[in-house]
Amino acid sequence: MKYNPKSVEKKWQERWRSSGLYKADLKSDEKPHYYNLVMFPYPSGDKLHIGHWYNYAPVDSWGRYMRMQGYNVFQPMGFDSFGLPAENYAIKTGIHPAETTKVNIDKMKDQISAIGGMYDLDLDMKTSSPDYYKWTQWIFLKLYKKGLAYKKAAPVNWCDSCCTVLANEQVDNGRCERCKSEVRRKNLTQWFFKITDYAERLLDYSNLDWPEKTIAMQKHWIGKSEGIEIDFPLADADAHVTCYTTRPDTIHSVTFLVIAPEHPLVDKLLKGSEYEKEVRRVQAEISKQNDIERMAEEGNAKIGAFLGKYAINPATGEKIPIYIANFVLMYGTGAVMADAHDQRDFEFAKKYDIPLKYVISPDGSERNPYEDEIAYTEDGILFNAGEFSGMKNREALSKIADWLEEKSIGKRKTHYKLRDWLISRQRYWGAPIPIIYCQSCGEIPVPESDLPVVHPHVENYMPKGKSPLADSAEFVNVNCPQCQQPAKREVDTMDTFVCSSWYFLRYLDAHNPDKAWSKELADKWMPVNMYVGGPEHACMHLLYARFIHKVMNELGLVESKEPFARLVHQGMITKDGAKMSKSKGNVVSPDEFVDKYGSDVFRMYLMFMGPFTQGGDWNDKGITGVARFVDRFYKIIKNPIENPSAVEDMDKLIHETVKRTKDAIEKMHFNIVIAALMELVNTAMKKGLSEEQKNIAIRILAPFAPHLAEELWEITGNKGSVFDASWPDYDPKMLESKTATYAVQVNGKLRATLELDKSIDKKSAIEKAKELENVKKFLKKGDLVKEIFVPNKIIAFVVKG
RNA sequence: GCCGAAGUGGCGGAACUGGUAGACGCGCGGGACUCAAAAUCCCGUUCUCCUCGGAGAGUGAGGGUUCGAUUCCCUCCUUCGGCACCA
């Protein structure tokens, strides 16, 4: 009889649910804890697609494996339900985001249930529910009180016709992606979290089992650099321009300064200047470019303007002109010293006819080896550099820095590229920021006892230049918590990354009305042992979560210093080489495959496609292979081929399979696990399995085909769930064999193979190999000059002539 | 441009620390079963020669180290991912 996945899977899912098999007892210390976490999904209208399955199914297999290794596995699942798509959908259709969110979550819950995973969906956790965002607001207040939340004006990309802020990626060539009207820079007062205070602490990755690549990306993002701030006095005023550089060795070649068009000095320097008109024109032009365009490599010329003023190069005493240019941004000091040894400065100087001066060449000779065509940016020997001439520039670097510090011209400084985290959004579908503005008391945080600040219902979500929450008079008008006089609420909402930066703590104590999380449980369960999600979150979510966690740690609210001990990124599933998206119309739904082949087959096929971290292009061609494997496995256990004489040989294979699959699982190479199980089945088809061997085989399979394994566990007469049994161990003695297969090579080419006893010595092994006909043939072709013997592997001869 | 990863049969992919390249699966070819087909089972399947024992070539391209290289080194090409013209 053939295996019927449909009825069997339904049966076991119901049993698991009714027995509460996978409910982790968070308070129990009976078994070691294992927090197995997958990044929670956004409840989109696209529902669950193959990419989600590719992510969730192997993580579930991992969790089941850990459970069978004796761990108390906690594997929750919730929803990141605030965000822009629901709001945009509401603008289009008028359906309230809360409603679409609920519909999408219900649908996705059904789909996740169909996987038949251990995911605990009963926690019913979503970031848009008041009992969750109450605590997001509470975290805001914690940061506020620690001085880590502040307001400042920041430039944003603004579209006048859409009346809204645009992300850099929504700006296309200076125009709004949606309505094509011109985008302008506009200053808005916004809330920030001071993540920059934690730059140094965030650079500590000790004890984190994370992909090297992700750590490298975060380090790059934080961007620590050791340099020096140098003051350039103005030629005709008692003021100076401070520039930051990591290359003080080039100070003698500095022939001009470039400051950001937004630099506060620009207005002062321009006062009554004949250059004002041109500078304003260039400023206006640059203001149309977003940061990405301003820094874009291709298709964007360097533009700038002379400010009509000069500074003094403190090293040479020379008068040098000051410019503004698009490529200098108002970060750090907003000013750079420019010279001939930087390609960007070099090009700018050529365009605006600014004289250049060289101070480095490969051999110290006074010329640019590239003949003035491109900048010489490599290292070399200094010349025209005063007392430093003749030194290697890298060696002179710190000496010049010392010299600048001694003369009080410069001061060494560590810079970080990391900017503070802009958390306010002028959007409806997000957690309200718990701040009240009072005419007499000023900016007042909402008292913790008044949380949550409930998200109001509004009629119109259309952006009008300010948050739609401003429409609700009931929401906006409150009494000041301090003086009880009429006051107004902050109407901006929080970035959804704030909501997702602590959800793993809430899972541990979901819906507790009195606390964000229980410290006791957090100390038992944190950090998350295994965290799996897409690599696109390397710099945002994963950095923000670490930041918030470190703040909570310093406040004594959690013991762990890091939220995620081990991190793995799953690969991306594409369709015909393209990312799946509704707009491209290439979203593949898992439902029809699950319906046709069952969850076990579908999940194993996804795992069989290739290494988990690699991803791949979706193609349903091979799924029949996995379906055949499942049928065979079922058949072997249920209708055994009786052949007792051969069954003994199977012992070795079974133990080999345990070892192979175990090694592959720990590396998350699930494709190898499935392949090894297929090999076992193929051999077992011929030779049969004993009852004991069947018992082991079922347990190896269980994490990957949980329904089938449970069914077979029951059929073979076992009591209870296979997931309460332990994953099998192998006996190393069983893997040993008396003989080894040697490859016999002549001049590096394989000429024969030879089965030899493992205890054989070099001399007799070589004798045996020499007797082989095909080896003799090639040995005759010249003089034997070398014999190589690698135990249990190779016998090689080198012949010359 | 810089940083990172990858490139292996018709396809997805395997190969531990330099030691028999192509496991496993799909597809394809042949056979068994069948009135027939599906399903299932068995055999074969990198390419080119061949006297059917084998021989030669072969892991993006070209060099190098080595008895031996998918694996190590150099140069180059292509694809994917990341980025910030950060001074």
Short mmCIF file of C-alpha atoms in Angstrom, two decimals, chain A residues 132-346:
data_model
loop_
_atom_site.label_atom_id
_atom_site.label_comp_id
_atom_site.label_asym_id
_atom_site.label_seq_id
_atom_site.Cartn_x
_atom_site.Cartn_y
_atom_site.Cartn_z
CA TYR A 132 3.04 44.71 22.43
CA TYR A 133 3.59 48.33 21.40
CA LYS A 134 2.95 49.44 24.95
CA TRP A 135 6.35 47.94 25.67
CA THR A 136 7.93 49.32 22.52
CA GLN A 137 6.93 52.71 23.89
CA TRP A 138 8.31 51.71 27.27
CA ILE A 139 11.66 50.94 25.61
CA PHE A 140 11.54 54.37 23.98
CA LEU A 141 11.09 55.90 27.42
CA LYS A 142 13.99 53.87 28.81
CA LEU A 143 16.23 55.25 26.11
CA TYR A 144 14.80 58.74 26.55
CA LYS A 145 15.55 58.73 30.24
CA LYS A 146 19.06 57.47 29.57
CA GLY A 147 19.60 60.42 27.23
CA LEU A 148 19.70 58.17 24.20
CA ALA A 149 16.59 59.55 22.46
CA TYR A 150 16.73 63.11 21.20
CA LYS A 151 15.29 65.41 18.57
CA LYS A 152 17.14 67.29 15.91
CA ALA A 153 16.52 68.71 12.47
CA ALA A 154 17.65 66.43 9.71
CA PRO A 155 17.45 66.74 5.96
CA VAL A 156 15.07 64.36 4.23
CA ASN A 157 14.05 63.72 0.64
CA TRP A 158 10.72 65.46 0.24
CA CYS A 159 8.17 65.10 -2.53
CA ASP A 160 5.78 68.07 -2.62
CA SER A 161 3.12 66.36 -4.69
CA CYS A 162 3.02 63.15 -2.63
CA CYS A 163 3.42 65.25 0.50
CA THR A 164 5.72 62.72 2.01
CA VAL A 165 9.27 61.76 2.86
CA LEU A 166 10.99 59.42 0.43
CA ALA A 167 13.70 56.88 1.13
CA ASN A 168 16.85 57.22 -0.95
CA GLU A 169 15.78 54.23 -2.97
CA GLN A 170 12.47 55.90 -3.86
CA VAL A 171 14.31 58.81 -5.44
CA ASP A 172 15.18 58.23 -9.04
CA ASN A 173 17.48 60.79 -10.63
CA GLY A 174 16.23 63.56 -8.40
CA ARG A 175 12.62 62.67 -9.07
CA CYS A 176 9.97 60.87 -7.09
CA GLU A 177 9.71 57.25 -8.11
CA ARG A 178 5.92 57.34 -7.94
CA CYS A 179 4.82 60.71 -9.32
CA LYS A 180 8.01 61.79 -11.14
CA SER A 181 7.93 65.27 -9.65
CA GLU A 182 11.14 66.85 -8.46
CA VAL A 183 12.35 65.84 -5.02
CA ARG A 184 13.83 68.46 -2.75
CA ARG A 185 15.82 68.36 0.45
CA LYS A 186 13.88 69.55 3.39
CA ASN A 187 14.76 69.85 7.04
CA LEU A 188 12.41 68.08 9.43
CA THR A 189 12.71 67.81 13.17
CA GLN A 190 13.03 64.13 13.91
CA TRP A 191 13.62 61.70 16.74
CA PHE A 192 16.91 59.85 16.88
CA PHE A 193 18.39 57.08 18.98
CA LYS A 194 22.01 57.71 19.89
CA ILE A 195 23.42 54.46 18.56
CA THR A 196 26.71 56.29 17.88
CA ASP A 197 27.39 56.26 21.63
CA TYR A 198 27.58 52.48 21.31
CA ALA A 199 29.81 52.34 18.23
CA GLU A 200 32.80 51.02 20.15
CA ARG A 201 30.74 48.52 22.15
CA LEU A 202 29.06 47.28 18.98
CA LEU A 203 32.46 46.49 17.48
CA ASP A 204 32.96 43.71 20.02
CA TYR A 205 32.03 40.43 18.37
CA SER A 206 33.77 38.12 20.79
CA ASN A 207 31.84 34.93 21.59
CA LEU A 208 29.49 35.45 18.64
CA ASP A 209 29.20 32.57 16.20
CA TRP A 210 28.24 34.73 13.23
CA PRO A 211 29.17 34.54 9.56
CA GLU A 212 32.46 36.34 8.98
CA LYS A 213 30.84 38.21 6.15
CA THR A 214 28.10 39.67 8.34
CA ILE A 215 30.58 40.78 10.96
CA ALA A 216 32.69 42.38 8.24
CA MET A 217 29.65 44.22 6.89
CA GLN A 218 28.69 45.56 10.29
CA LYS A 219 32.24 46.64 11.03
CA HIS A 220 32.33 48.40 7.70
CA TRP A 221 28.99 50.03 8.47
CA ILE A 222 30.19 51.26 11.85
CA GLY A 223 33.28 52.43 10.01
CA LYS A 224 35.81 53.18 12.68
CA SER A 225 38.78 55.21 11.48
CA GLU A 226 41.74 56.67 13.31
CA GLY A 227 42.65 60.09 12.00
CA ILE A 228 43.30 63.66 12.93
CA GLU A 229 41.33 66.88 12.90
CA ILE A 230 43.41 69.71 11.48
CA ASP A 231 42.58 73.39 11.83
CA PHE A 232 43.14 75.53 8.75
CA PRO A 233 43.09 79.23 9.74
CA LEU A 234 41.25 81.59 7.40
CA ALA A 235 43.55 83.99 5.53
CA ASP A 236 41.73 87.17 6.48
CA ALA A 237 39.57 86.40 9.49
CA ASP A 238 40.06 85.14 12.99
CA ALA A 239 38.45 81.77 12.40
CA HIS A 240 39.38 78.39 11.05
CA VAL A 241 38.05 75.41 9.11
CA THR A 242 38.44 72.05 10.81
CA CYS A 243 39.10 69.12 8.48
CA TYR A 244 39.27 65.45 9.38
CA THR A 245 41.76 63.25 7.60
CA THR A 246 43.25 59.79 7.93
CA ARG A 247 46.11 60.88 5.69
CA PRO A 248 48.02 63.71 7.42
CA ASP A 249 51.08 62.56 5.45
CA THR A 250 49.66 64.45 2.47
CA ILE A 251 49.31 67.76 4.34
CA HIS A 252 52.15 69.40 2.37
CA SER A 253 50.31 68.75 -0.89
CA VAL A 254 47.05 70.33 0.21
CA THR A 255 46.28 73.15 -2.21
CA PHE A 256 42.58 73.72 -1.48
CA LEU A 257 39.82 72.95 0.98
CA VAL A 258 36.37 71.63 0.17
CA ILE A 259 33.45 72.08 2.54
CA ALA A 260 29.93 70.70 2.34
CA PRO A 261 27.37 73.02 0.72
CA GLU A 262 25.37 72.76 3.97
CA HIS A 263 28.35 73.76 6.11
CA PRO A 264 27.43 76.63 8.51
CA LEU A 265 30.57 78.50 7.45
CA VAL A 266 29.29 78.92 3.90
CA ASP A 267 26.89 81.73 4.80
CA LYS A 268 29.51 83.56 6.87
CA LEU A 269 32.13 83.39 4.17
CA LEU A 270 29.70 84.58 1.52
CA LYS A 271 28.50 87.69 3.33
CA GLY A 272 28.60 90.53 0.79
CA SER A 273 30.65 88.42 -1.59
CA GLU A 274 30.59 88.75 -5.37
CA TYR A 275 30.72 84.94 -5.48
CA GLU A 276 27.41 84.55 -3.70
CA LYS A 277 25.24 84.22 -6.79
CA GLU A 278 27.26 81.39 -8.32
CA VAL A 279 27.58 79.57 -4.98
CA ARG A 280 23.84 79.76 -4.37
CA ARG A 281 23.16 78.41 -7.82
CA VAL A 282 25.47 75.44 -7.23
CA GLN A 283 24.01 74.88 -3.77
CA ALA A 284 20.54 74.70 -5.27
CA GLU A 285 21.70 72.26 -7.89
CA ILE A 286 23.36 70.01 -5.34
CA SER A 287 20.28 70.09 -3.10
CA LYS A 288 18.41 68.22 -5.81
CA GLN A 289 20.80 65.31 -5.53
CA ASN A 290 20.34 62.75 -2.79
CA ASP A 291 23.29 61.39 -0.86
CA ILE A 292 23.57 58.35 -3.04
CA GLU A 293 23.66 60.40 -6.22
CA ARG A 294 26.09 62.86 -4.73
CA MET A 295 28.44 60.03 -4.02
CA ALA A 296 27.67 57.98 -7.12
CA GLU A 297 30.65 56.84 -9.07
CA GLU A 298 29.31 57.10 -12.57
CA GLY A 299 27.10 59.53 -14.39
CA ASN A 300 27.45 62.23 -11.80
CA ALA A 301 30.00 64.93 -12.37
CA LYS A 302 31.77 66.54 -9.48
CA ILE A 303 30.33 70.00 -9.21
CA GLY A 304 31.32 72.82 -6.89
CA ALA A 305 32.07 76.53 -6.57
CA PHE A 306 34.77 78.81 -5.21
CA LEU A 307 33.69 80.70 -2.09
CA GLY A 308 36.04 83.60 -2.81
CA LYS A 309 37.92 83.07 0.44
CA TYR A 310 41.24 81.52 1.36
CA ALA A 311 42.68 79.53 4.21
CA ILE A 312 46.30 78.92 5.21
CA ASN A 313 47.90 75.52 4.91
CA PRO A 314 49.50 75.30 8.36
CA ALA A 315 52.29 73.07 7.09
CA THR A 316 53.40 75.18 4.14
CA GLY A 317 52.03 78.60 5.07
CA GLU A 318 50.50 78.86 1.61
CA LYS A 319 47.20 80.56 0.85
CA ILE A 320 44.73 77.97 -0.42
CA PRO A 321 41.20 78.52 -1.86
CA ILE A 322 38.03 77.18 -0.23
CA TYR A 323 35.33 75.48 -2.34
CA ILE A 324 32.01 73.81 -1.83
CA ALA A 325 31.34 70.58 -3.75
CA ASN A 326 28.69 67.89 -4.07
CA PHE A 327 30.97 65.07 -2.98
CA VAL A 328 31.52 66.45 0.50
CA LEU A 329 28.66 65.69 2.87
CA MET A 330 27.78 67.41 6.11
CA TYR A 331 28.97 64.51 8.24
CA GLY A 332 31.78 64.70 10.73
CA THR A 333 33.43 68.08 10.29
CA GLY A 334 31.84 68.56 6.85
CA ALA A 335 35.15 69.73 5.47
CA VAL A 336 38.07 68.00 3.79
CA MET A 337 41.58 69.01 2.87
CA ALA A 338 42.12 68.35 -0.81
CA ASP A 339 45.28 67.39 -2.60
CA ALA A 340 46.86 65.72 -5.60
CA HIS A 341 47.05 62.30 -3.96
CA ASP A 342 43.33 61.62 -3.94
CA GLN A 343 41.58 60.73 -7.19
CA ARG A 344 38.40 62.62 -6.33
CA ASP A 345 40.22 65.79 -5.29
CA PHE A 346 42.48 65.43 -8.30
#
